[in-house]
CSV table of C-alpha atoms in Angstrom, one decimal:
chain,number,residue,atom,x,y,z
A,106,MET,CA,-21.7,4.9,1.4
A,107,ILE,CA,-19.5,4.5,4.3
A,108,ARG,CA,-17.5,7.7,4.0
A,109,ASP,CA,-20.3,9.7,4.0
A,110,SER,CA,-21.7,8.4,7.3
A,111,ARG,CA,-21.4,10.7,10.4
A,112,ILE,CA,-19.6,7.9,12.3
A,113,ALA,CA,-16.9,7.6,9.6
A,114,ASN,CA,-16.3,11.3,9.6
A,115,ASP,CA,-16.0,11.5,13.1
A,116,LEU,CA,-13.7,8.7,13.3
A,117,THR,CA,-11.4,10.4,10.7
A,118,ALA,CA,-12.0,13.8,12.2
A,119,ALA,CA,-10.3,12.4,15.7
A,120,TRP,CA,-7.7,10.2,13.9
A,121,PRO,CA,-7.0,11.4,10.4
A,122,SER,CA,-4.3,8.8,9.7
A,123,LEU,CA,-6.9,6.0,10.3
A,124,PRO,CA,-7.9,5.4,6.6
A,125,TYR,CA,-4.0,4.9,5.8
A,126,ILE,CA,-3.4,2.2,8.2
A,127,ALA,CA,-5.4,0.0,5.9
A,128,LEU,CA,-2.1,-0.5,4.2
A,129,GLY,CA,-0.6,-1.8,7.4
A,130,VAL,CA,-3.3,-4.0,8.3
A,131,TRP,CA,-3.5,-5.4,4.7
A,132,LEU,CA,0.3,-6.1,4.6
A,133,ALA,CA,0.0,-7.7,8.2
A,134,TRP,CA,-2.3,-10.2,6.7
A,135,ALA,CA,0.1,-10.9,4.0
A,136,TYR,CA,2.7,-11.6,6.6
A,137,LEU,CA,0.7,-13.7,8.6
A,138,ALA,CA,-0.8,-15.8,5.6
A,139,TYR,CA,2.4,-16.2,3.7
A,140,SER,CA,4.0,-17.6,6.7
A,141,GLY,CA,1.5,-20.2,7.2
A,142,SER,CA,1.3,-19.4,11.1
A,143,MET,CA,-2.6,-19.1,10.9
A,144,TRP,CA,-3.5,-21.8,8.7
A,145,LEU,CA,-0.9,-24.8,8.8
A,146,SER,CA,-1.8,-27.9,10.7
A,147,ASP,CA,0.8,-29.6,13.1
A,148,VAL,CA,1.5,-32.5,10.3
A,149,GLU,CA,3.7,-30.1,8.4
A,150,THR,CA,7.6,-30.9,8.1
A,151,ASN,CA,8.5,-28.2,5.6
A,152,GLY,CA,7.5,-25.4,3.8
A,153,ALA,CA,5.9,-27.0,0.5
A,154,ASN,CA,2.6,-25.8,1.4
A,155,ILE,CA,3.7,-22.4,2.2
A,156,ALA,CA,5.4,-21.9,-1.2
A,157,GLY,CA,2.3,-23.4,-2.8
A,158,PHE,CA,0.0,-21.0,-1.2
A,159,TYR,CA,2.7,-18.1,-1.7
A,160,ILE,CA,3.3,-18.5,-5.5
A,161,ALA,CA,-0.7,-19.1,-6.2
A,162,SER,CA,-1.4,-15.9,-4.3
A,163,THR,CA,1.1,-13.6,-5.4
A,164,VAL,CA,0.8,-14.8,-8.9
A,165,SER,CA,-3.0,-14.0,-8.9
A,166,PHE,CA,-2.1,-10.8,-7.1
A,167,ALA,CA,0.4,-9.8,-9.7
A,168,ILE,CA,-1.6,-10.7,-12.7
A,169,ALA,CA,-4.4,-8.7,-11.3
A,170,MET,CA,-2.6,-5.7,-10.6
A,171,LEU,CA,-0.6,-5.6,-13.9
A,172,ALA,CA,-3.9,-6.0,-15.8
A,173,ALA,CA,-5.7,-3.1,-13.9
A,174,PRO,CA,-3.8,-0.2,-16.0
A,175,LEU,CA,-5.3,-1.9,-19.1
A,176,LYS,CA,-8.9,-1.2,-17.8
A,177,THR,CA,-8.0,2.1,-15.5
A,178,PRO,CA,-11.5,4.0,-16.2
A,179,PHE,CA,-13.2,0.9,-15.2
A,180,ILE,CA,-11.1,0.0,-12.3
A,181,GLU,CA,-11.1,3.5,-11.0
A,182,ARG,CA,-15.1,3.1,-11.0
A,183,LEU,CA,-14.6,-0.1,-8.9
A,184,LEU,CA,-12.3,1.9,-6.4
A,185,GLN,CA,-14.7,4.3,-5.8
A,186,SER,CA,-17.2,1.9,-4.7
A,187,ASP,CA,-17.2,1.0,-1.1
A,188,ALA,CA,-19.5,-2.0,-1.8
A,189,CYS,CA,-16.5,-3.2,-4.2
A,190,ALA,CA,-14.1,-2.8,-1.3
A,191,LEU,CA,-15.9,-4.5,1.0
A,192,GLY,CA,-16.7,-7.2,-1.7
A,193,ALA,CA,-12.6,-7.7,-1.9
A,194,GLY,CA,-12.4,-8.1,1.5
A,195,LEU,CA,-14.9,-10.7,1.9
A,196,SER,CA,-13.9,-12.4,-1.3
A,197,ALA,CA,-10.3,-12.6,0.6
A,198,SER,CA,-11.8,-13.6,3.7
A,199,LEU,CA,-13.6,-16.5,1.9
A,200,GLY,CA,-10.5,-17.6,0.1
A,201,CYS,CA,-8.9,-18.0,3.4
A,202,VAL,CA,-11.5,-20.1,4.7
A,203,MET,CA,-11.1,-22.5,1.6
A,204,VAL,CA,-7.6,-22.5,2.6
A,205,ILE,CA,-8.2,-23.6,6.1
A,206,LEU,CA,-10.8,-26.2,5.0
A,207,ALA,CA,-8.2,-27.7,2.7
A,208,GLY,CA,-6.4,-28.7,5.8
A,209,SER,CA,-5.7,-32.2,7.0
A,210,TYR,CA,-7.9,-31.7,10.2
A,211,TYR,CA,-10.8,-30.4,8.2
A,212,LEU,CA,-12.4,-31.4,4.9
A,213,ALA,CA,-8.9,-32.6,3.6
A,214,VAL,CA,-9.9,-31.5,0.1
A,215,SER,CA,-6.7,-30.4,-1.9
A,216,ASP,CA,-9.0,-29.2,-4.6
A,217,LEU,CA,-10.2,-26.2,-2.4
A,218,PHE,CA,-6.4,-25.1,-1.6
A,219,TYR,CA,-5.3,-23.5,-4.8
A,220,PRO,CA,-8.5,-21.7,-6.0
A,221,GLY,CA,-8.7,-20.3,-2.4
A,222,ALA,CA,-5.0,-19.2,-2.8
A,223,CYS,CA,-5.8,-17.5,-6.1
A,224,LEU,CA,-8.9,-15.7,-4.7
A,225,THR,CA,-6.9,-14.1,-1.9
A,226,GLY,CA,-4.5,-12.8,-4.5
A,227,VAL,CA,-7.0,-11.2,-6.6
A,228,ALA,CA,-9.3,-9.8,-3.8
A,229,THR,CA,-6.2,-8.4,-2.0
A,230,SER,CA,-4.9,-6.9,-5.2
A,231,PHE,CA,-8.1,-4.6,-5.2
A,232,LEU,CA,-7.3,-3.8,-1.6
A,233,GLY,CA,-3.7,-2.8,-2.5
A,234,LEU,CA,-5.0,-0.2,-5.3
A,235,ARG,CA,-7.7,1.0,-2.8
A,236,CYS,CA,-4.4,1.8,-0.3
A,237,ALA,CA,-2.6,2.8,-3.4
A,238,ARG,CA,-5.1,5.4,-4.0
A,239,LEU,CA,-5.0,6.8,-0.8
A,240,TYR,CA,-1.0,7.2,-0.7
A,241,ALA,CA,-1.1,8.7,-4.0
A,242,GLY,CA,-2.9,11.9,-2.5
A,243,LEU,CA,-0.3,12.3,0.1
A,244,VAL,CA,2.6,15.3,-0.1
A,245,PRO,CA,6.0,13.1,0.1
A,246,ARG,CA,6.7,13.7,3.7
A,247,LYS,CA,3.1,12.5,5.0
A,248,ALA,CA,3.6,9.7,2.5
A,249,ILE,CA,6.6,8.4,4.2
A,250,LEU,CA,5.1,9.1,7.8
A,251,TYR,CA,1.8,7.1,7.1
A,252,THR,CA,4.0,4.3,5.4
A,253,ALA,CA,6.2,4.0,8.6
A,254,LEU,CA,3.0,4.0,10.8
A,255,SER,CA,1.4,1.2,8.6
A,256,HIS,CA,4.7,-0.8,9.0
A,257,VAL,CA,4.6,-0.5,12.8
A,258,VAL,CA,1.0,-1.8,12.5
A,259,ILE,CA,2.2,-4.5,10.6
A,260,ALA,CA,4.4,-5.7,13.3
A,261,CYS,CA,2.0,-5.0,16.0
A,262,VAL,CA,-0.9,-6.8,14.4
A,263,TYR,CA,1.7,-9.9,13.5
A,264,PHE,CA,2.8,-10.2,17.0
A,265,VAL,CA,-0.8,-9.8,18.5
A,266,ALA,CA,-2.0,-12.6,16.3
A,267,MET,CA,1.1,-14.8,17.2
A,268,GLY,CA,1.1,-14.2,20.8
A,269,ALA,CA,-2.8,-14.7,21.0
A,270,PRO,CA,-3.9,-17.9,22.8
A,271,GLN,CA,-3.6,-20.9,20.7
A,272,TRP,CA,-6.7,-22.7,21.5
A,273,GLN,CA,-7.7,-25.3,18.5
A,274,PRO,CA,-11.2,-25.9,17.5
A,275,VAL,CA,-10.0,-29.1,16.2
A,276,ALA,CA,-6.7,-30.5,17.8
A,277,GLY,CA,-3.6,-30.5,15.7
A,278,GLY,CA,-5.2,-27.6,13.2
A,279,PRO,CA,-4.9,-23.9,13.3
A,280,SER,CA,-6.1,-21.8,16.5
A,281,LEU,CA,-9.1,-20.1,16.6
A,282,MET,CA,-7.5,-16.8,16.8
A,283,GLY,CA,-5.5,-17.6,13.9
A,284,ILE,CA,-8.3,-18.3,12.0
A,285,ILE,CA,-10.0,-15.1,12.9
A,286,ALA,CA,-6.9,-13.1,12.2
A,287,LEU,CA,-6.7,-14.7,8.7
A,288,VAL,CA,-10.3,-14.5,7.8
A,289,GLY,CA,-11.0,-11.0,9.6
A,290,LEU,CA,-8.0,-8.8,8.6
A,291,PRO,CA,-8.8,-8.5,4.6
A,292,VAL,CA,-12.5,-7.2,6.2
A,293,VAL,CA,-10.7,-4.8,8.3
A,294,THR,CA,-8.7,-3.5,5.8
A,295,ALA,CA,-11.7,-2.9,3.3
A,296,LEU,CA,-13.6,-1.1,6.2
A,297,LEU,CA,-10.3,1.2,6.9
A,298,ALA,CA,-9.8,1.8,3.4
A,299,CYS,CA,-13.4,3.1,2.9
A,300,LEU,CA,-13.1,5.8,5.6
A,301,PRO,CA,-13.0,9.3,4.5
A,302,ALA,CA,-9.5,10.9,4.0
A,303,MET,CA,-9.4,13.8,6.0
A,304,VAL,CA,-5.9,15.2,5.1
A,305,PRO,CA,-5.9,17.4,1.9
A,306,GLY,CA,-4.9,15.4,-1.1
A,307,LYS,CA,-4.2,16.3,-4.7
A,308,ASP,CA,-6.8,19.0,-6.2
A,309,HIS,CA,-5.8,18.7,-9.7
A,310,ALA,CA,-6.7,16.2,-12.2
A,311,VAL,CA,-4.8,13.0,-13.1
A,312,THR,CA,-4.0,11.3,-16.1
A,313,THR,CA,-4.9,7.5,-17.0
A,314,ASP,CA,-2.9,7.7,-20.4
A,315,ARG,CA,0.1,5.3,-20.2
A,316,LYS,CA,1.7,7.3,-22.9
A,317,ASP,CA,2.2,10.1,-20.2
A,318,VAL,CA,4.1,8.0,-18.2
A,319,PRO,CA,8.0,9.0,-18.2
A,320,PRO,CA,10.1,6.3,-20.1
A,321,VAL,CA,12.5,6.2,-17.4
A,322,PHE,CA,9.5,4.8,-15.1
A,323,TRP,CA,9.4,1.5,-16.9
A,324,LYS,CA,13.2,1.0,-16.3
A,325,MET,CA,12.5,1.4,-12.7
A,326,VAL,CA,9.4,-1.1,-13.2
A,327,VAL,CA,12.3,-3.5,-14.5
A,328,ALA,CA,14.9,-2.9,-11.6
A,329,ILE,CA,12.0,-3.5,-9.2
A,330,PHE,CA,10.9,-6.9,-10.8
A,331,VAL,CA,14.6,-7.8,-10.7
A,332,PHE,CA,15.3,-7.3,-7.3
A,333,ALA,CA,12.1,-9.1,-6.2
A,334,LEU,CA,13.1,-12.1,-8.0
A,335,VAL,CA,16.7,-12.2,-6.8
A,336,GLU,CA,15.7,-11.7,-3.2
A,337,ASN,CA,13.0,-13.9,-3.3
A,338,SER,CA,15.4,-16.8,-4.8
A,339,VAL,CA,17.4,-16.7,-1.6
A,340,ARG,CA,14.4,-16.7,1.0
A,341,ALA,CA,12.2,-19.4,-0.8
A,342,ASN,CA,15.2,-21.8,-0.7
A,343,ILE,CA,15.3,-21.7,3.0
A,344,VAL,CA,11.5,-21.8,3.7
A,345,TYR,CA,10.8,-24.7,1.2
A,346,VAL,CA,13.2,-26.6,3.0
A,347,MET,CA,13.0,-25.6,6.7
A,348,PRO,CA,10.3,-26.3,9.1
A,349,PRO,CA,7.4,-23.9,9.6
A,350,GLU,CA,8.8,-22.9,13.2
A,351,VAL,CA,12.0,-21.6,11.4
A,352,THR,CA,10.1,-19.6,9.1
A,353,GLN,CA,8.1,-17.9,11.9
A,354,ASP,CA,11.0,-17.4,14.0
A,355,THR,CA,12.9,-15.4,11.2
A,356,ASN,CA,9.4,-13.4,10.6
A,357,ALA,CA,9.5,-12.3,14.3
A,358,VAL,CA,13.2,-11.0,14.0
A,359,LEU,CA,12.0,-9.3,10.6
A,360,MET,CA,9.4,-7.5,12.5
A,361,ILE,CA,11.8,-6.1,15.0
A,362,VAL,CA,14.0,-4.9,11.9
A,363,ARG,CA,10.7,-3.5,10.5
A,364,ILE,CA,9.8,-1.2,13.4
A,365,ALA,CA,13.3,0.1,13.7
A,366,MET,CA,13.4,0.9,10.3
A,367,ALA,CA,10.1,2.6,10.2
A,368,ALA,CA,11.4,4.6,13.6
A,369,VAL,CA,14.4,5.8,11.5
A,370,LEU,CA,12.3,6.6,8.4
A,371,ALA,CA,9.8,8.6,10.3
A,372,PHE,CA,12.2,10.5,12.2
A,373,MET,CA,14.0,11.6,9.0
A,374,ALA,CA,10.6,12.8,7.5
A,375,MET,CA,10.0,15.1,10.4
A,376,LEU,CA,13.4,16.6,9.9
A,377,GLU,CA,13.5,19.8,7.4
A,378,ARG,CA,16.2,18.6,5.2
A,379,LYS,CA,15.2,16.5,2.2
A,380,ILE,CA,15.4,12.4,2.2
A,381,ASP,CA,17.5,11.5,-0.7
A,382,PHE,CA,15.5,8.1,-1.9
A,383,GLY,CA,17.6,7.8,-4.9
A,384,ARG,CA,20.6,7.2,-2.3
A,385,ILE,CA,18.7,5.0,-0.2
A,386,TYR,CA,17.3,3.0,-3.2
A,387,SER,CA,21.1,2.6,-4.6
A,388,PHE,CA,22.3,1.8,-0.9
A,389,VAL,CA,19.5,-1.1,-0.6
A,390,MET,CA,20.5,-2.3,-4.0
A,391,VAL,CA,24.0,-2.7,-3.6
A,392,ALA,CA,23.2,-4.3,-0.2
A,393,ALA,CA,21.6,-6.8,-1.9
A,394,VAL,CA,24.2,-7.5,-4.2
A,395,VAL,CA,26.7,-8.1,-1.3
A,396,PHE,CA,24.2,-10.2,0.7
A,397,VAL,CA,23.4,-12.4,-2.4
A,398,ALA,CA,26.8,-12.8,-3.8
A,399,PHE,CA,27.9,-14.2,-0.3
A,400,VAL,CA,25.2,-16.8,-0.2
A,401,PRO,CA,27.4,-19.5,-1.6
A,402,VAL,CA,29.9,-19.0,0.8
A,403,PHE,CA,27.6,-19.4,4.1
A,404,GLY,CA,25.4,-21.8,2.4
A,405,PRO,CA,22.0,-21.4,0.5
A,406,LEU,CA,20.2,-22.9,3.9
A,407,ASN,CA,22.3,-20.4,6.3
A,408,VAL,CA,19.0,-18.8,8.1
A,409,GLY,CA,20.8,-16.2,9.5
A,410,TRP,CA,22.5,-15.0,6.0
A,411,GLY,CA,19.1,-15.2,4.1
A,412,MET,CA,17.6,-13.1,7.2
A,413,SER,CA,20.0,-10.8,6.1
A,414,VAL,CA,18.7,-10.8,2.5
A,415,SER,CA,15.0,-10.5,3.7
A,416,ALA,CA,16.0,-7.2,5.9
A,417,VAL,CA,17.3,-5.6,3.0
A,418,SER,CA,14.0,-6.6,1.1
A,419,VAL,CA,11.8,-5.0,4.1
A,420,VAL,CA,13.6,-1.8,3.5
A,421,PHE,CA,13.3,-1.9,-0.4
A,422,GLU,CA,9.3,-2.4,-0.1
A,423,PHE,CA,9.1,0.6,2.0
A,424,VAL,CA,11.2,2.6,-0.3
A,425,ILE,CA,9.6,1.4,-3.6
A,426,TRP,CA,5.9,2.0,-1.9
A,427,CYS,CA,6.9,5.7,-1.4
A,428,ILE,CA,8.7,6.2,-4.4
A,429,LEU,CA,5.4,5.0,-6.5
A,430,ALA,CA,3.4,7.5,-4.5
A,431,PHE,CA,5.7,10.4,-5.2
A,432,VAL,CA,5.4,9.3,-8.8
A,433,ALA,CA,1.8,9.4,-8.8
A,434,PHE,CA,1.7,12.8,-6.7
A,435,GLN,CA,4.1,14.6,-8.6
A,436,LYS,CA,3.3,13.4,-12.1
A,437,ARG,CA,-0.3,13.4,-11.7
A,438,ILE,CA,-0.8,10.1,-13.1
A,439,SER,CA,-3.3,7.6,-12.0
A,440,SER,CA,-2.2,5.4,-8.9
A,441,ILE,CA,-3.6,2.6,-10.6
A,442,VAL,CA,-1.5,2.8,-13.8
A,443,VAL,CA,1.5,3.6,-11.1
A,444,PHE,CA,1.1,1.1,-8.6
A,445,GLY,CA,-0.4,-1.3,-11.0
A,446,PHE,CA,2.8,-2.0,-13.1
A,447,GLY,CA,5.0,-0.6,-10.1
A,448,TYR,CA,4.2,-3.1,-7.3
A,449,GLY,CA,2.5,-5.4,-9.8
A,450,SER,CA,5.9,-6.2,-11.2
A,451,PHE,CA,7.5,-6.4,-7.5
A,452,MET,CA,4.8,-9.2,-6.5
A,453,LEU,CA,5.4,-10.8,-10.0
A,454,GLY,CA,9.3,-10.9,-9.6
A,455,SER,CA,8.6,-12.3,-6.1
A,456,ALA,CA,6.8,-14.9,-7.2
A,457,LEU,CA,8.8,-15.9,-10.0
A,458,GLY,CA,11.8,-15.8,-7.7
A,459,TRP,CA,10.1,-18.5,-5.5
A,460,MET,CA,9.5,-20.7,-8.4
A,461,GLY,CA,13.0,-20.4,-9.8
A,462,SER,CA,14.5,-21.2,-6.7
A,463,ILE,CA,12.4,-24.2,-5.7
A,464,TYR,CA,11.6,-25.8,-9.4
A,465,VAL,CA,14.3,-24.3,-11.8
A,466,ILE,CA,17.6,-23.6,-9.8
A,467,PRO,CA,17.7,-27.3,-8.4
A,468,LEU,CA,17.4,-28.7,-12.2
A,469,ILE,CA,20.3,-26.3,-13.9
A,470,ALA,CA,22.7,-26.2,-11.1
A,471,GLY,CA,24.0,-28.7,-8.4
A,472,PRO,CA,25.4,-27.9,-5.3
A,473,SER,CA,28.8,-27.2,-6.6
A,474,SER,CA,27.8,-24.8,-9.3
A,475,GLN,CA,25.3,-22.9,-7.2
A,476,PHE,CA,28.2,-20.3,-6.6
A,477,ALA,CA,27.9,-19.4,-10.4
A,478,VAL,CA,24.3,-19.0,-10.2
A,479,TYR,CA,24.1,-16.6,-7.3
A,480,LEU,CA,27.0,-14.8,-8.3
A,481,VAL,CA,24.9,-14.3,-11.6
A,482,LEU,CA,21.8,-13.0,-9.9
A,483,ALA,CA,24.0,-10.7,-7.8
A,484,LEU,CA,25.7,-9.3,-11.0
A,485,THR,CA,22.0,-9.0,-12.5
A,486,VAL,CA,21.0,-6.6,-9.4
A,487,LEU,CA,24.5,-4.7,-9.6
A,488,GLY,CA,23.4,-3.9,-13.4
A,489,CYS,CA,20.3,-2.6,-12.3
A,490,VAL,CA,21.6,-0.2,-9.9
A,491,PHE,CA,24.4,1.1,-12.2
A,492,VAL,CA,23.3,0.6,-15.7
A,493,LEU,CA,19.4,0.1,-15.6
A,494,PHE,CA,18.0,2.5,-13.3
A,495,SER,CA,20.8,4.7,-11.4
A,496,GLU,CA,20.5,7.4,-9.3
A,497,ARG,CA,20.7,9.8,-12.3
A,498,ASP,CA,17.6,8.0,-13.9
A,499,PHE,CA,15.9,8.5,-10.3
A,500,ASP,CA,16.7,12.4,-10.7
A,501,ARG,CA,15.4,12.2,-14.1
A,502,LEU,CA,12.3,10.6,-13.1
A,503,PHE,CA,11.4,13.2,-10.9
A,504,SER,CA,12.5,16.2,-13.2
A,505,PRO,CA,9.5,18.5,-13.2
A,506,GLU,CA,7.7,18.6,-16.5
A,507,GLY,CA,5.3,21.9,-17.2
A,508,ASP,CA,3.6,23.2,-13.9
A,509,GLN,CA,4.7,20.1,-11.9
A,510,GLU,CA,6.7,20.9,-8.8
A,511,SER,CA,9.9,19.4,-8.5
A,512,LEU,CA,10.6,16.8,-5.7
A,513,GLU,CA,12.7,19.0,-3.6
A,514,ARG,CA,9.8,21.4,-3.6
A,515,LEU,CA,7.4,18.8,-2.7
A,516,PHE,CA,9.7,18.0,0.2
A,517,ASP,CA,9.6,21.4,1.3
A,518,ILE,CA,5.9,21.4,2.4
A,519,GLU,CA,5.2,20.6,5.9
A,520,PRO,CA,3.8,17.1,6.6
A,521,PHE,CA,0.9,18.2,8.5
A,522,HIS,CA,-0.4,21.0,6.0
A,523,GLY,CA,-1.7,20.7,2.2
A,524,VAL,CA,0.0,21.5,-0.6
A,525,ASP,CA,-0.9,25.0,-0.2
A,526,ALA,CA,0.9,25.7,3.3
A,527,LYS,CA,-0.2,29.2,3.6
A,528,LYS,CA,-3.8,29.2,3.1
A,529,SER,CA,-5.6,31.7,0.9
A,530,PRO,CA,-8.1,34.1,2.4
A,531,PHE,CA,-10.7,32.1,0.7
A,532,CYS,CA,-9.7,28.8,2.2
A,533,ALA,CA,-9.6,30.4,5.9
A,534,ILE,CA,-13.3,31.8,5.3
A,535,ILE,CA,-14.4,28.3,4.4
A,536,GLU,CA,-12.5,26.9,7.4
A,537,ARG,CA,-14.3,29.3,9.6
A,538,ALA,CA,-17.8,28.6,8.4
A,539,CYS,CA,-17.1,24.7,8.7
A,540,GLU,CA,-16.2,25.5,12.2
A,541,LYS,CA,-19.1,27.7,12.8
A,542,TYR,CA,-21.9,25.5,11.4
A,543,GLU,CA,-20.3,22.4,13.0
A,544,LEU,CA,-20.0,20.9,9.0
A,545,THR,CA,-18.7,17.5,8.5
A,546,SER,CA,-15.5,16.8,6.3
A,547,ARG,CA,-17.6,15.9,3.2
A,548,GLU,CA,-19.9,18.8,3.7
A,549,SER,CA,-16.8,21.1,3.7
A,550,ASP,CA,-15.5,19.9,0.8
A,551,VAL,CA,-18.8,20.4,-1.0
A,552,LEU,CA,-19.2,23.7,0.5
A,553,ARG,CA,-16.1,24.9,-0.9
A,554,TYR,CA,-17.2,24.1,-4.3
A,555,LEU,CA,-20.9,25.8,-3.9
A,556,ALA,CA,-19.2,28.9,-2.9
A,557,MET,CA,-17.4,29.1,-5.8
A,558,GLY,CA,-20.5,28.7,-7.8
A,559,TYR,CA,-20.1,25.1,-9.0
A,560,SER,CA,-23.3,23.3,-9.9
A,561,ALA,CA,-24.1,19.7,-8.3
A,562,ASP,CA,-23.1,18.0,-11.1
A,563,ALA,CA,-19.7,19.8,-11.3
A,564,VAL,CA,-19.0,19.2,-7.6
A,565,SER,CA,-20.1,15.7,-8.4
A,566,GLU,CA,-17.4,15.6,-10.9
A,567,LYS,CA,-14.8,17.3,-8.7
A,568,LEU,CA,-15.1,15.3,-5.7
A,569,GLY,CA,-15.9,11.8,-7.3
A,570,ILE,CA,-19.2,11.1,-5.4
A,571,SER,CA,-22.8,10.5,-6.9
A,572,TRP,CA,-25.0,13.6,-7.7
A,573,ASN,CA,-27.5,12.3,-5.0
A,574,THR,CA,-24.8,12.4,-2.5
A,575,VAL,CA,-23.8,16.1,-3.4
A,576,ARG,CA,-27.5,16.9,-3.2
A,577,THR,CA,-28.0,15.6,0.3
A,578,HIS,CA,-24.9,17.3,1.6
A,579,SER,CA,-26.1,20.6,-0.1
A,580,ARG,CA,-29.5,20.3,1.7
A,581,ASN,CA,-27.7,19.6,5.1
A,582,ILE,CA,-25.3,22.7,4.4
A,583,TYR,CA,-28.1,24.8,3.6
A,584,THR,CA,-30.1,23.8,6.9
A,585,LYS,CA,-27.0,24.4,9.0
A,586,MET,CA,-26.1,27.6,7.5
A,587,GLY,CA,-29.9,28.7,7.5
A,588,VAL,CA,-30.1,29.5,3.6
A,589,HIS,CA,-32.4,28.2,0.8
A,590,SER,CA,-30.0,28.5,-2.3
A,591,ARG,CA,-26.5,28.5,-3.7
A,592,GLN,CA,-26.7,32.2,-4.4
A,593,GLU,CA,-27.6,32.7,-0.9
A,594,LEU,CA,-25.0,30.2,0.2
A,595,ILE,CA,-22.3,32.5,-1.7
A,596,GLU,CA,-23.6,35.7,-0.2
A,597,ALA,CA,-23.4,34.2,3.3
A,598,VAL,CA,-19.9,33.5,2.6
A,599,ASP,CA,-19.0,36.8,0.9
A,600,CYS,CA,-20.4,38.5,4.2
A,601,MET,CA,-18.3,36.5,6.3
A,602,ARG,CA,-15.3,37.4,4.0
A,603,ARG,CA,-16.4,41.4,4.3
A,604,GLU,CA,-16.4,40.7,8.2
A,605,SER,CA,-13.1,39.3,8.3
A,606,GLU,CA,-11.6,42.2,6.3
A,607,SER,CA,-13.4,44.6,8.4
A,608,ARG,CA,-12.1,43.2,11.5
A,609,ARG,CA,-8.4,43.3,10.0
A,610,SER,CA,-8.8,46.9,9.0
């Protein structure tokens, strides 16, 4: 497995946030793919093919995400496999190749286009769940910081890909660098997501039972769906009609907005005060109401006003990803359940918003009656923020149950420490042993449980790795520490503890 290799452990030891950047690379691929920048030919006059690709890919993505919680144990086993992650990355790349080959200057076989788009959606949904699994183990401040870092990565990758040399293997077709970016980014995402997470995550068991999900969570899922549907109804109308160049220019501006937003939220996460995500959620929803309600005034095809609606969506997407990570961390619910339904509803709403804007609204409302349509959409969002899922519901969602920590308490945890900011003497001894004997991150995890008297089977279950992997790490630990059994290891750790206590006294 990649996460058990020495190179992978050395990489994450030097750069602990590296696995979490997988989120940024995945979303960078999504924005490049859904803008058409990397695969369109010069014969395009509007965004019809962009719309077709977006709808097919996001519908497939949403269906896969929403179906995943129905088979949580099976999906969890797949997510633990690096081979499955790499397979998903390669499958997404294959889908991209199919889309490119369907172009006018290549095979011009339209039968490849939609299967390829659907394949990208299903494959990247697995990568999305893999990223979600990482973020669900982070304390809130660190989740915000790494999400902000990922959004900066989105913008950087986007601008590098767009600014790369435009040499075309076939005149009139997509550029070579565009093809490489489109095909290569899913594989890079998979590789990053397979790296071992060096930062402390949750050490408690998570539930996979949907009955343990707070009822108010489902209200939030509906609110997410409605927002995504309304926002994308506005954006799709512009993308579908305007030339692809307009879409690309709009995305460039939104990337600058994304960097500014990430910087602000990262700065807020570094402050000692608690971040009121309930207030941010309400503000974003109200802003969406205002912008959508005024769409008929400025015109459905007004690029500037449509860009404002999309900018609100950028902030909303950031906030929702963080909120879902908070829910999974605090409630100890499987990330497959939380993100499967939460982010799946966001993508489903996005796809249906595009379909409604392109195919439904023109049939039921002429230019003179579109004001009423957008007013209804705006009022629907308003109903979500004040009736369906309000700030009070947000507070109820994070009210602690049993031995759960409150969200306020979780925000008190320093972003670069684990859940237990003050290390216990045992943890300090384990860390000293790891430094003394130069153990890798995974070996330190195994050592911790071996020193507590756990068997190889118990360690395998605790860490979610195979029995053979535990045995391999155990042998390496024994060799480095100069012991021959678990009992000798426990005695060696106990000896280090006594030496530490004697020095303090």
